[in-house]
Amino acid sequence: MVARLTPYQVMERLVSFPTVSRDSNLLLVDWVEEYLAGHGIPAHRHYNETGEKAAIFAHAGPEVAGGVVLSGHTDVVPVDGQPWTSDPFSVVERDGKYYGRGCCDMKGFDALAIWALVEAHHRGVARPLQLALSYDEEIGCTGAPPMIERMLEVLPRADVAIIGEPSMMQAVTGHKGGLGYDVRAVGFEVHSSIMHRGVNAIMAAAPLIDWANACNAENRARRPSDLAAMFEPPWTTLHVGTIAGGTAHNITAKECRFGMDFRIVPGEEPEEWGARFLAEVAQAEAAMQAVHPDTRIEVTPKFVVPGLKPEANGAAEALVRQLTGDNGSHVVSYGTEAGQFQERGYSTVICGPGDIAQAHQPDEYMTVEQFEAGHDFMRALLERLGRA
C-alpha cells in the first residue's frame, strides 16, 4: 500500500502536470489511477475520441445507490504570455497563498476530493462517495457528458453531485447556460475600387456582430424574470471576443473568422438562441451569394452548456448548507459542468474553495485559508457519510 498523501501533497502532484486543454491529460490520469489503486480503489476511465485525453472516476464505500459525487476537471488554461513570478506548474507558498496554475481552478479542489475518497475507503462509510474528474471543461464543458453517461453505466447511481468550482465555499445553486459557435465567412476578392463586384467577408459578417449588439441592448432593456434577476447581469449576453480576416486594405476580404458566444439566463433555451443566430446567418449568406455564388458562411458549433437551475428542496443544496453553515442565495454567470449533472438527474450544487476572480490569471492562487476551509468541508462530509 502506498502512503496516504495530504491534500497539499496531492495538489502538488496535480499541478505538476501541465494539463492545458490543448494537450493530453493522460499523465495526470495515470498518476491518479495508480495512487487510488495503491489504496485498493479501482478507477475507471473514459477516453475522448482521439484517445489523447481521459476522464477518470471511482467509487468508495458500499456498492449501493444514493451516494455523493465530488466533481472536478483536470484541464487548465494556458500560461502563454502571462507574467508569472514563479513556475506555474509548481505549487509555491508565499504570503498565505498557494500559487500555481490550477491551484484555484480547480486542482486544489481535485486534490481535496482525491484525499476524501481515499479517506472514505480506509475509514469506511455508510453512504458511498464518488470521484469524477473530467477533461475539456475549459473549452466548453465537452468532456463531462460522456463521462457522466459512463459513470451511470459502471457505478451505483449517486443522488448528489458537488461541483467544486471556486465559490469561496458558498453554496451556488444557479448559473447561466452557454452556447458557442466558430464562424467563418468566405467572400470573393476584388480590388477595393470595384468592391461592388466582390464580397468583403469582414463587411458581410459585420451585420451578425451588429445583431449581437442589438440583442444585448434589447435584453438589457427588458424586465428580467425573477430567476434572471438573481444574476449579474440579469440578461442573456452575446459576445464576440476574437475576430480575424482580410489580406490588405485595398482588397475585399476573402475570409473573416470570429467566435459567437452566448451566456444564457435560466428560463431561456440555448436551442432557441441558436436557431435565431442561424436564421441571421442564413440571411447574411443569402446577401453574399446574391453578389457571387461562391461565397458562404460556415458555422461550427463549439459547445452547448446547460444552465444550473435552483432546485426546490434540493438535496445537494441542503447537504452543503448543513456542512458549511452558508444560508445565503448565490448564483454565478460563468458556466460549469453542474448543469450537465443536473440534466442527468443528480441533485447538484457548486461549492469549492477559492475565488473565481483568481482563475485564469497570471500568478493564479488559492489562499491557504480557503484550502483549509475546503479540507474542513471534506472532513465534515466524511463524518456525515460515515453515519448516513
mmCIF file of C-alpha atoms in Angstrom:
data_model
loop_
_atom_site.group_PDB
_atom_site.id
_atom_site.type_symbol
_atom_site.label_atom_id
_atom_site.label_comp_id
_atom_site.label_asym_id
_atom_site.label_seq_id
_atom_site.Cartn_x
_atom_site.Cartn_y
_atom_site.Cartn_z
ATOM 1 C CA MET A 1 0.000 0.000 0.000
ATOM 2 C CA VAL A 2 1.279 3.459 -0.845
ATOM 3 C CA ALA A 3 1.462 6.211 1.739
ATOM 4 C CA ARG A 4 -1.564 8.432 2.254
ATOM 5 C CA LEU A 5 -0.750 11.872 0.945
ATOM 6 C CA THR A 6 -2.065 15.057 2.466
ATOM 7 C CA PRO A 7 -4.342 17.253 0.350
ATOM 8 C CA TYR A 8 -1.448 19.666 -0.155
ATOM 9 C CA GLN A 9 0.823 16.866 -1.368
ATOM 10 C CA VAL A 10 -1.850 15.691 -3.798
ATOM 11 C CA MET A 11 -2.272 19.240 -5.085
ATOM 12 C CA GLU A 12 1.481 19.494 -5.647
ATOM 13 C CA ARG A 13 1.380 16.390 -7.824
ATOM 14 C CA LEU A 14 -1.671 17.503 -9.802
ATOM 15 C CA VAL A 15 -0.318 20.990 -10.504
ATOM 16 C CA SER A 16 2.977 19.492 -11.716
ATOM 17 C CA PHE A 17 1.150 18.030 -14.734
ATOM 18 C CA PRO A 18 0.745 20.769 -17.410
ATOM 19 C CA THR A 19 -2.725 19.676 -18.469
ATOM 20 C CA VAL A 20 -3.524 22.671 -20.661
ATOM 21 C CA SER A 21 -6.701 21.888 -22.598
ATOM 22 C CA ARG A 22 -4.899 21.773 -25.961
ATOM 23 C CA ASP A 23 -2.647 18.960 -24.624
ATOM 24 C CA SER A 24 -3.145 15.472 -23.214
ATOM 25 C CA ASN A 25 -4.071 14.898 -19.573
ATOM 26 C CA LEU A 26 -3.108 11.221 -19.540
ATOM 27 C CA LEU A 27 -0.032 11.589 -17.328
ATOM 28 C CA LEU A 28 -2.218 13.097 -14.625
ATOM 29 C CA VAL A 29 -4.860 10.413 -15.106
ATOM 30 C CA ASP A 30 -2.164 7.721 -14.899
ATOM 31 C CA TRP A 31 -0.954 9.128 -11.594
ATOM 32 C CA VAL A 32 -4.448 9.378 -10.091
ATOM 33 C CA GLU A 33 -5.298 5.836 -11.174
ATOM 34 C CA GLU A 34 -2.055 4.451 -9.736
ATOM 35 C CA TYR A 35 -2.459 6.364 -6.488
ATOM 36 C CA LEU A 36 -6.030 5.124 -5.992
ATOM 37 C CA ALA A 37 -5.038 1.570 -6.932
ATOM 38 C CA GLY A 38 -2.310 1.720 -4.304
ATOM 39 C CA HIS A 39 -5.071 2.197 -1.762
ATOM 40 C CA GLY A 40 -7.245 -0.575 -3.158
ATOM 41 C CA ILE A 41 -9.643 1.705 -5.038
ATOM 42 C CA PRO A 42 -10.335 0.693 -8.649
ATOM 43 C CA ALA A 43 -10.756 3.589 -11.057
ATOM 44 C CA HIS A 44 -12.443 3.786 -14.440
ATOM 45 C CA ARG A 45 -11.519 5.822 -17.492
ATOM 46 C CA HIS A 46 -13.474 7.257 -20.370
ATOM 47 C CA TYR A 47 -11.321 8.368 -23.302
ATOM 48 C CA ASN A 48 -12.125 11.064 -25.803
ATOM 49 C CA GLU A 49 -12.417 10.207 -29.488
ATOM 50 C CA THR A 50 -8.662 10.599 -30.089
ATOM 51 C CA GLY A 51 -7.549 8.619 -27.066
ATOM 52 C CA GLU A 52 -5.303 11.519 -26.021
ATOM 53 C CA LYS A 53 -7.450 12.537 -23.061
ATOM 54 C CA ALA A 54 -9.491 10.703 -20.483
ATOM 55 C CA ALA A 55 -11.906 11.305 -17.653
ATOM 56 C CA ILE A 56 -11.381 9.243 -14.523
ATOM 57 C CA PHE A 57 -13.941 8.294 -11.899
ATOM 58 C CA ALA A 58 -14.075 5.996 -8.872
ATOM 59 C CA HIS A 59 -16.301 4.820 -6.009
ATOM 60 C CA ALA A 60 -15.586 4.265 -2.316
ATOM 61 C CA GLY A 61 -17.916 2.686 0.199
ATOM 62 C CA PRO A 62 -20.769 0.211 -0.118
ATOM 63 C CA GLU A 63 -21.835 -0.735 -3.636
ATOM 64 C CA VAL A 64 -25.235 0.884 -3.288
ATOM 65 C CA ALA A 65 -27.007 3.836 -4.835
ATOM 66 C CA GLY A 66 -27.556 7.129 -3.084
ATOM 67 C CA GLY A 67 -24.011 8.422 -2.735
ATOM 68 C CA VAL A 68 -22.303 11.778 -3.215
ATOM 69 C CA VAL A 69 -20.177 12.719 -6.228
ATOM 70 C CA LEU A 70 -17.248 15.128 -5.888
ATOM 71 C CA SER A 71 -16.767 16.513 -9.398
ATOM 72 C CA GLY A 72 -13.848 18.473 -10.838
ATOM 73 C CA HIS A 73 -11.961 18.920 -14.095
ATOM 74 C CA THR A 74 -8.338 18.141 -14.878
ATOM 75 C CA ASP A 75 -7.650 20.687 -17.608
ATOM 76 C CA VAL A 76 -6.294 24.188 -17.102
ATOM 77 C CA VAL A 77 -5.981 27.266 -19.282
ATOM 78 C CA PRO A 78 -2.675 28.213 -20.954
ATOM 79 C CA VAL A 79 0.042 30.281 -19.295
ATOM 80 C CA ASP A 80 1.394 31.589 -22.623
ATOM 81 C CA GLY A 81 2.279 35.262 -22.443
ATOM 82 C CA GLN A 82 1.316 35.617 -18.789
ATOM 83 C CA PRO A 83 3.866 37.289 -16.463
ATOM 84 C CA TRP A 84 4.237 34.624 -13.774
ATOM 85 C CA THR A 85 6.680 35.306 -10.951
ATOM 86 C CA SER A 86 7.183 31.597 -10.241
ATOM 87 C CA ASP A 87 6.938 28.314 -12.135
ATOM 88 C CA PRO A 88 3.215 27.976 -12.940
ATOM 89 C CA PHE A 89 3.419 24.194 -12.743
ATOM 90 C CA SER A 90 4.880 24.093 -9.239
ATOM 91 C CA VAL A 91 2.967 24.995 -6.093
ATOM 92 C CA VAL A 92 4.670 27.879 -4.336
ATOM 93 C CA GLU A 93 3.507 29.143 -0.949
ATOM 94 C CA ARG A 94 4.055 32.774 -0.057
ATOM 95 C CA ASP A 95 2.110 35.401 1.862
ATOM 96 C CA GLY A 96 -0.575 32.932 2.904
ATOM 97 C CA LYS A 97 -1.331 31.851 -0.659
ATOM 98 C CA TYR A 98 -0.683 28.768 -2.800
ATOM 99 C CA TYR A 99 0.413 29.859 -6.277
ATOM 100 C CA GLY A 100 0.266 27.622 -9.349
ATOM 101 C CA ARG A 101 -1.796 27.046 -12.481
ATOM 102 C CA GLY A 102 -4.907 25.239 -11.323
ATOM 103 C CA CYS A 103 -4.493 25.824 -7.592
ATOM 104 C CA CYS A 104 -7.759 27.756 -7.747
ATOM 105 C CA ASP A 105 -9.343 26.384 -10.929
ATOM 106 C CA MET A 106 -9.518 23.634 -9.939
ATOM 107 C CA LYS A 107 -6.780 21.230 -8.927
ATOM 108 C CA GLY A 108 -6.999 22.447 -5.354
ATOM 109 C CA PHE A 109 -10.497 21.005 -5.115
ATOM 110 C CA ASP A 110 -9.483 17.924 -7.112
ATOM 111 C CA ALA A 111 -6.756 17.239 -4.528
ATOM 112 C CA LEU A 112 -9.205 17.577 -1.665
ATOM 113 C CA ALA A 113 -11.660 15.246 -3.433
ATOM 114 C CA ILE A 114 -8.975 12.598 -4.042
ATOM 115 C CA TRP A 115 -7.928 12.847 -0.398
ATOM 116 C CA ALA A 116 -11.551 12.446 0.722
ATOM 117 C CA LEU A 117 -12.101 9.384 -1.480
ATOM 118 C CA VAL A 118 -9.043 7.630 -0.054
ATOM 119 C CA GLU A 119 -10.119 8.537 3.483
ATOM 120 C CA ALA A 120 -13.642 7.255 2.825
ATOM 121 C CA HIS A 121 -12.196 3.961 1.619
ATOM 122 C CA HIS A 122 -9.966 3.473 4.652
ATOM 123 C CA ARG A 123 -12.389 4.721 7.292
ATOM 124 C CA GLY A 124 -15.425 3.027 5.874
ATOM 125 C CA VAL A 125 -18.586 4.990 5.125
ATOM 126 C CA ALA A 126 -22.246 4.061 5.286
ATOM 127 C CA ARG A 127 -23.092 6.191 2.267
ATOM 128 C CA PRO A 128 -20.837 5.999 -0.823
ATOM 129 C CA LEU A 129 -18.512 8.702 -2.054
ATOM 130 C CA GLN A 130 -17.594 9.025 -5.731
ATOM 131 C CA LEU A 131 -14.890 10.972 -7.537
ATOM 132 C CA ALA A 132 -15.363 12.334 -11.078
ATOM 133 C CA LEU A 133 -12.581 14.195 -12.897
ATOM 134 C CA SER A 134 -13.306 15.322 -16.457
ATOM 135 C CA TYR A 135 -11.335 16.792 -19.348
ATOM 136 C CA ASP A 136 -12.004 19.784 -21.647
ATOM 137 C CA GLU A 137 -14.094 21.772 -19.214
ATOM 138 C CA GLU A 138 -12.172 24.906 -20.119
ATOM 139 C CA ILE A 139 -13.084 24.677 -23.797
ATOM 140 C CA GLY A 140 -16.817 24.212 -23.450
ATOM 141 C CA CYS A 141 -17.520 21.508 -20.859
ATOM 142 C CA THR A 142 -17.389 18.870 -23.576
ATOM 143 C CA GLY A 143 -15.797 16.084 -21.536
ATOM 144 C CA ALA A 144 -18.341 15.764 -18.752
ATOM 145 C CA PRO A 145 -21.427 14.420 -20.587
ATOM 146 C CA PRO A 146 -19.764 11.234 -21.898
ATOM 147 C CA MET A 147 -18.098 10.754 -18.512
ATOM 148 C CA ILE A 148 -21.438 11.018 -16.724
ATOM 149 C CA GLU A 149 -23.036 8.537 -19.108
ATOM 150 C CA ARG A 150 -20.242 6.055 -18.446
ATOM 151 C CA MET A 151 -20.496 6.595 -14.692
ATOM 152 C CA LEU A 152 -24.188 5.760 -14.809
ATOM 153 C CA GLU A 153 -23.338 2.520 -16.612
ATOM 154 C CA VAL A 154 -20.493 1.445 -14.310
ATOM 155 C CA LEU A 155 -21.125 2.852 -10.823
ATOM 156 C CA PRO A 156 -24.109 2.734 -8.483
ATOM 157 C CA ARG A 157 -26.128 5.858 -9.126
ATOM 158 C CA ALA A 158 -25.374 8.686 -6.724
ATOM 159 C CA ASP A 159 -28.026 11.159 -5.587
ATOM 160 C CA VAL A 160 -25.955 14.297 -5.062
ATOM 161 C CA ALA A 161 -23.233 15.973 -7.126
ATOM 162 C CA ILE A 162 -20.996 18.654 -5.631
ATOM 163 C CA ILE A 163 -19.108 20.537 -8.343
ATOM 164 C CA GLY A 164 -16.057 22.081 -6.725
ATOM 165 C CA GLU A 165 -15.559 25.195 -8.838
ATOM 166 C CA PRO A 166 -14.194 28.083 -6.773
ATOM 167 C CA SER A 167 -17.106 29.623 -4.864
ATOM 168 C CA MET A 168 -15.423 30.654 -1.588
ATOM 169 C CA MET A 169 -17.116 27.592 -0.081
ATOM 170 C CA GLN A 170 -20.546 29.084 -0.670
ATOM 171 C CA ALA A 171 -23.480 27.031 -1.930
ATOM 172 C CA VAL A 172 -24.043 28.199 -5.513
ATOM 173 C CA THR A 173 -27.362 26.923 -6.825
ATOM 174 C CA GLY A 174 -27.604 28.536 -10.244
ATOM 175 C CA HIS A 175 -25.514 29.580 -13.221
ATOM 176 C CA LYS A 176 -26.075 30.695 -16.784
ATOM 177 C CA GLY A 177 -26.013 28.295 -19.701
ATOM 178 C CA GLY A 178 -23.559 28.617 -22.556
ATOM 179 C CA LEU A 179 -23.650 28.291 -26.323
ATOM 180 C CA GLY A 180 -20.753 28.861 -28.691
ATOM 181 C CA TYR A 181 -20.040 28.855 -32.420
ATOM 182 C CA ASP A 182 -16.989 29.308 -34.627
ATOM 183 C CA VAL A 183 -17.960 31.352 -37.686
ATOM 184 C CA ARG A 184 -16.072 31.582 -40.994
ATOM 185 C CA ALA A 185 -17.324 33.913 -43.697
ATOM 186 C CA VAL A 186 -15.829 33.273 -47.147
ATOM 187 C CA GLY A 187 -16.009 36.224 -49.536
ATOM 188 C CA PHE A 188 -14.825 36.978 -53.058
ATOM 189 C CA GLU A 189 -11.675 39.058 -53.537
ATOM 190 C CA VAL A 190 -11.504 42.031 -55.892
ATOM 191 C CA HIS A 191 -9.701 45.375 -55.795
ATOM 192 C CA SER A 192 -11.470 47.619 -53.328
ATOM 193 C CA SER A 193 -12.019 50.249 -56.047
ATOM 194 C CA ILE A 194 -14.567 47.871 -57.575
ATOM 195 C CA MET A 195 -15.787 46.412 -54.317
ATOM 196 C CA HIS A 196 -19.345 46.139 -55.668
ATOM 197 C CA ARG A 197 -18.163 43.204 -57.822
ATOM 198 C CA GLY A 198 -16.718 41.346 -54.878
ATOM 199 C CA VAL A 199 -17.857 40.263 -51.448
ATOM 200 C CA ASN A 200 -15.948 41.552 -48.447
ATOM 201 C CA ALA A 201 -16.155 38.758 -45.869
ATOM 202 C CA ILE A 202 -15.492 41.145 -42.988
ATOM 203 C CA MET A 203 -18.212 43.567 -44.004
ATOM 204 C CA ALA A 204 -20.602 40.699 -44.768
ATOM 205 C CA ALA A 205 -20.022 39.280 -41.290
ATOM 206 C CA ALA A 206 -20.426 42.659 -39.610
ATOM 207 C CA PRO A 207 -24.258 42.500 -39.542
ATOM 208 C CA LEU A 208 -24.025 39.349 -37.429
ATOM 209 C CA ILE A 209 -21.918 41.173 -34.868
ATOM 210 C CA ASP A 210 -24.243 44.158 -35.050
ATOM 211 C CA TRP A 211 -27.140 41.768 -34.424
ATOM 212 C CA ALA A 212 -25.379 40.632 -31.262
ATOM 213 C CA ASN A 213 -25.100 44.253 -30.126
ATOM 214 C CA ALA A 214 -28.784 44.802 -30.825
ATOM 215 C CA CYS A 215 -29.759 41.671 -28.887
ATOM 216 C CA ASN A 216 -27.671 42.787 -25.919
ATOM 217 C CA ALA A 217 -29.393 46.165 -25.910
ATOM 218 C CA GLU A 218 -32.833 44.558 -26.218
ATOM 219 C CA ASN A 219 -32.129 42.022 -23.480
ATOM 220 C CA ARG A 220 -30.777 44.693 -21.171
ATOM 221 C CA ALA A 221 -33.846 46.871 -21.624
ATOM 222 C CA ARG A 222 -36.299 44.039 -20.968
ATOM 223 C CA ARG A 223 -37.524 43.497 -17.402
ATOM 224 C CA PRO A 224 -35.838 40.298 -16.160
ATOM 225 C CA SER A 225 -37.706 37.345 -14.755
ATOM 226 C CA ASP A 226 -37.412 36.690 -11.029
ATOM 227 C CA LEU A 227 -34.893 33.931 -11.775
ATOM 228 C CA ALA A 228 -32.857 36.018 -14.203
ATOM 229 C CA ALA A 229 -32.819 38.908 -11.727
ATOM 230 C CA MET A 230 -30.547 36.862 -9.467
ATOM 231 C CA PHE A 231 -27.688 37.103 -11.982
ATOM 232 C CA GLU A 232 -25.131 39.775 -12.815
ATOM 233 C CA PRO A 233 -26.006 40.900 -15.423
ATOM 234 C CA PRO A 234 -29.634 39.716 -15.276
ATOM 235 C CA TRP A 235 -29.965 39.048 -19.000
ATOM 236 C CA THR A 236 -28.603 36.781 -21.732
ATOM 237 C CA THR A 237 -25.420 38.180 -23.243
ATOM 238 C CA LEU A 238 -23.955 37.692 -26.722
ATOM 239 C CA HIS A 239 -20.229 38.180 -27.141
ATOM 240 C CA VAL A 240 -17.608 38.234 -29.906
ATOM 241 C CA GLY A 241 -14.174 38.033 -28.312
ATOM 242 C CA THR A 242 -11.937 37.335 -31.298
ATOM 243 C CA ILE A 243 -12.042 38.258 -34.981
ATOM 244 C CA ALA A 244 -9.537 37.888 -37.829
ATOM 245 C CA GLY A 245 -9.508 38.251 -41.591
ATOM 246 C CA GLY A 246 -8.528 40.183 -44.650
ATOM 247 C CA THR A 247 -5.400 40.440 -46.796
ATOM 248 C CA ALA A 248 -4.807 44.157 -47.395
ATOM 249 C CA HIS A 249 -6.622 47.468 -47.025
ATOM 250 C CA ASN A 250 -7.306 47.639 -50.770
ATOM 251 C CA ILE A 251 -8.637 44.101 -51.287
ATOM 252 C CA THR A 252 -12.119 42.926 -50.343
ATOM 253 C CA ALA A 253 -11.561 40.409 -47.582
ATOM 254 C CA LYS A 254 -11.582 36.796 -48.699
ATOM 255 C CA GLU A 255 -12.158 35.491 -45.191
ATOM 256 C CA CYS A 256 -13.390 36.545 -41.778
ATOM 257 C CA ARG A 257 -13.347 34.334 -38.706
ATOM 258 C CA PHE A 258 -14.882 35.078 -35.331
ATOM 259 C CA GLY A 259 -16.453 33.351 -32.363
ATOM 260 C CA MET A 260 -20.016 33.987 -31.195
ATOM 261 C CA ASP A 261 -20.706 33.023 -27.590
ATOM 262 C CA PHE A 262 -23.929 33.227 -25.596
ATOM 263 C CA ARG A 263 -24.362 33.232 -21.806
ATOM 264 C CA ILE A 264 -27.989 32.369 -21.291
ATOM 265 C CA VAL A 265 -30.067 33.013 -18.173
ATOM 266 C CA PRO A 266 -32.077 30.063 -16.823
ATOM 267 C CA GLY A 267 -35.552 30.065 -18.248
ATOM 268 C CA GLU A 268 -34.303 30.732 -21.787
ATOM 269 C CA GLU A 269 -33.248 27.864 -24.026
ATOM 270 C CA PRO A 270 -29.864 27.622 -25.796
ATOM 271 C CA GLU A 271 -31.572 25.920 -28.745
ATOM 272 C CA GLU A 272 -33.841 28.918 -29.299
ATOM 273 C CA TRP A 273 -30.922 31.333 -29.269
ATOM 274 C CA GLY A 274 -29.038 29.047 -31.631
ATOM 275 C CA ALA A 275 -31.964 28.966 -34.044
ATOM 276 C CA ARG A 276 -32.199 32.766 -34.009
ATOM 277 C CA PHE A 277 -28.490 33.105 -34.754
ATOM 278 C CA LEU A 278 -28.559 30.580 -37.585
ATOM 279 C CA ALA A 279 -31.501 32.443 -39.132
ATOM 280 C CA GLU A 280 -29.391 35.621 -39.123
ATOM 281 C CA VAL A 281 -26.503 33.698 -40.682
ATOM 282 C CA ALA A 282 -28.747 32.412 -43.462
ATOM 283 C CA GLN A 283 -29.908 35.943 -44.229
ATOM 284 C CA ALA A 284 -26.336 37.288 -44.330
ATOM 285 C CA GLU A 285 -25.207 34.403 -46.530
ATOM 286 C CA ALA A 286 -28.040 34.983 -48.976
ATOM 287 C CA ALA A 287 -26.952 38.603 -49.359
ATOM 288 C CA MET A 288 -23.377 37.465 -50.098
ATOM 289 C CA GLN A 289 -24.454 34.878 -52.654
ATOM 290 C CA ALA A 290 -26.635 37.398 -54.413
ATOM 291 C CA VAL A 291 -23.361 39.079 -55.431
ATOM 292 C CA HIS A 292 -21.242 35.961 -56.008
ATOM 293 C CA PRO A 293 -22.374 32.315 -55.749
ATOM 294 C CA ASP A 294 -19.058 31.009 -54.415
ATOM 295 C CA THR A 295 -19.373 32.870 -51.133
ATOM 296 C CA ARG A 296 -20.687 31.322 -47.948
ATOM 297 C CA ILE A 297 -20.773 31.395 -44.154
ATOM 298 C CA GLU A 298 -19.654 28.279 -42.302
ATOM 299 C CA VAL A 299 -20.869 27.835 -38.726
ATOM 300 C CA THR A 300 -19.324 25.191 -36.471
ATOM 301 C CA PRO A 301 -20.897 24.517 -33.066
ATOM 302 C CA LYS A 302 -18.324 24.649 -30.262
ATOM 303 C CA PHE A 303 -20.344 23.822 -27.173
ATOM 304 C CA VAL A 304 -23.738 23.807 -25.550
ATOM 305 C CA VAL A 305 -23.646 24.039 -21.761
ATOM 306 C CA PRO A 306 -26.947 23.839 -19.877
ATOM 307 C CA GLY A 307 -27.544 26.270 -17.055
ATOM 308 C CA LEU A 308 -27.814 25.192 -13.437
ATOM 309 C CA LYS A 309 -31.294 25.832 -12.111
ATOM 310 C CA PRO A 310 -32.028 26.325 -8.400
ATOM 311 C CA GLU A 311 -33.804 23.255 -7.059
ATOM 312 C CA ALA A 312 -36.808 23.311 -4.757
ATOM 313 C CA ASN A 313 -35.763 21.455 -1.612
ATOM 314 C CA GLY A 314 -32.615 20.231 -3.369
ATOM 315 C CA ALA A 315 -30.712 17.501 -1.531
ATOM 316 C CA ALA A 316 -27.334 18.802 -2.725
ATOM 317 C CA GLU A 317 -28.022 22.340 -1.551
ATOM 318 C CA ALA A 318 -29.308 21.088 1.808
ATOM 319 C CA LEU A 319 -26.228 18.921 2.361
ATOM 320 C CA VAL A 320 -23.767 21.700 1.540
ATOM 321 C CA ARG A 321 -25.614 24.210 3.698
ATOM 322 C CA GLN A 322 -25.536 21.784 6.609
ATOM 323 C CA LEU A 323 -21.795 21.258 6.192
ATOM 324 C CA THR A 324 -20.830 24.894 5.638
ATOM 325 C CA GLY A 325 -23.456 26.827 7.562
ATOM 326 C CA ASP A 326 -23.992 29.022 4.495
ATOM 327 C CA ASN A 327 -27.585 30.196 4.246
ATOM 328 C CA GLY A 328 -27.170 32.833 1.540
ATOM 329 C CA SER A 329 -28.526 32.706 -2.008
ATOM 330 C CA HIS A 330 -25.747 32.564 -4.594
ATOM 331 C CA VAL A 331 -25.720 32.312 -8.391
ATOM 332 C CA VAL A 332 -22.899 32.927 -10.874
ATOM 333 C CA SER A 333 -22.700 33.984 -14.507
ATOM 334 C CA TYR A 334 -19.894 31.635 -15.521
ATOM 335 C CA GLY A 335 -20.656 28.142 -16.786
ATOM 336 C CA THR A 336 -19.704 24.825 -15.202
ATOM 337 C CA GLU A 337 -20.416 21.121 -15.551
ATOM 338 C CA ALA A 338 -23.097 21.397 -12.852
ATOM 339 C CA GLY A 339 -25.968 21.750 -15.310
ATOM 340 C CA GLN A 340 -24.802 18.608 -17.096
ATOM 341 C CA PHE A 341 -25.033 16.578 -13.880
ATOM 342 C CA GLN A 342 -28.411 18.140 -13.137
ATOM 343 C CA GLU A 343 -29.664 17.192 -16.611
ATOM 344 C CA ARG A 344 -28.882 13.544 -15.845
ATOM 345 C CA GLY A 345 -30.934 13.570 -12.670
ATOM 346 C CA TYR A 346 -28.419 14.428 -9.963
ATOM 347 C CA SER A 347 -29.314 16.967 -7.318
ATOM 348 C CA THR A 348 -26.482 19.415 -7.944
ATOM 349 C CA VAL A 349 -24.740 22.316 -6.263
ATOM 350 C CA ILE A 350 -21.476 24.202 -6.751
ATOM 351 C CA CYS A 351 -19.222 24.502 -3.731
ATOM 352 C CA GLY A 352 -15.456 24.752 -3.757
ATOM 353 C CA PRO A 353 -12.562 26.674 -2.234
ATOM 354 C CA GLY A 354 -11.022 29.744 -3.812
ATOM 355 C CA ASP A 355 -12.161 32.895 -5.574
ATOM 356 C CA ILE A 356 -13.156 32.704 -9.247
ATOM 357 C CA ALA A 357 -11.504 36.114 -9.714
ATOM 358 C CA GLN A 358 -8.123 34.352 -9.452
ATOM 359 C CA ALA A 359 -8.940 31.739 -12.117
ATOM 360 C CA HIS A 360 -7.044 32.019 -15.417
ATOM 361 C CA GLN A 361 -4.864 34.836 -14.072
ATOM 362 C CA PRO A 362 -1.061 35.071 -14.045
ATOM 363 C CA ASP A 363 0.117 34.053 -10.574
ATOM 364 C CA GLU A 364 -3.171 32.201 -10.046
ATOM 365 C CA TYR A 365 -3.558 31.353 -6.383
ATOM 366 C CA MET A 366 -5.754 29.987 -3.634
ATOM 367 C CA THR A 367 -5.370 31.297 -0.135
ATOM 368 C CA VAL A 368 -4.187 28.820 2.473
ATOM 369 C CA GLU A 369 -7.272 29.776 4.473
ATOM 370 C CA GLN A 370 -9.607 28.742 1.635
ATOM 371 C CA PHE A 371 -7.727 25.486 1.070
ATOM 372 C CA GLU A 372 -8.076 24.652 4.760
ATOM 373 C CA ALA A 373 -11.766 25.557 4.606
ATOM 374 C CA GLY A 374 -12.092 23.025 1.796
ATOM 375 C CA HIS A 375 -10.271 20.461 3.926
ATOM 376 C CA ASP A 376 -12.646 21.127 6.823
ATOM 377 C CA PHE A 377 -15.573 20.656 4.449
ATOM 378 C CA MET A 378 -14.266 17.259 3.360
ATOM 379 C CA ARG A 379 -13.771 16.170 6.970
ATOM 380 C CA ALA A 380 -17.348 17.160 7.763
ATOM 381 C CA LEU A 381 -18.618 15.361 4.661
ATOM 382 C CA LEU A 382 -16.799 12.173 5.648
ATOM 383 C CA GLU A 383 -18.295 12.347 9.111
ATOM 384 C CA ARG A 384 -21.759 12.736 7.620
ATOM 385 C CA LEU A 385 -21.271 9.851 5.182
ATOM 386 C CA GLY A 386 -19.957 7.680 7.981
ATOM 387 C CA ARG A 387 -23.276 7.795 9.798
ATOM 388 C CA ALA A 388 -25.697 8.262 6.916
#
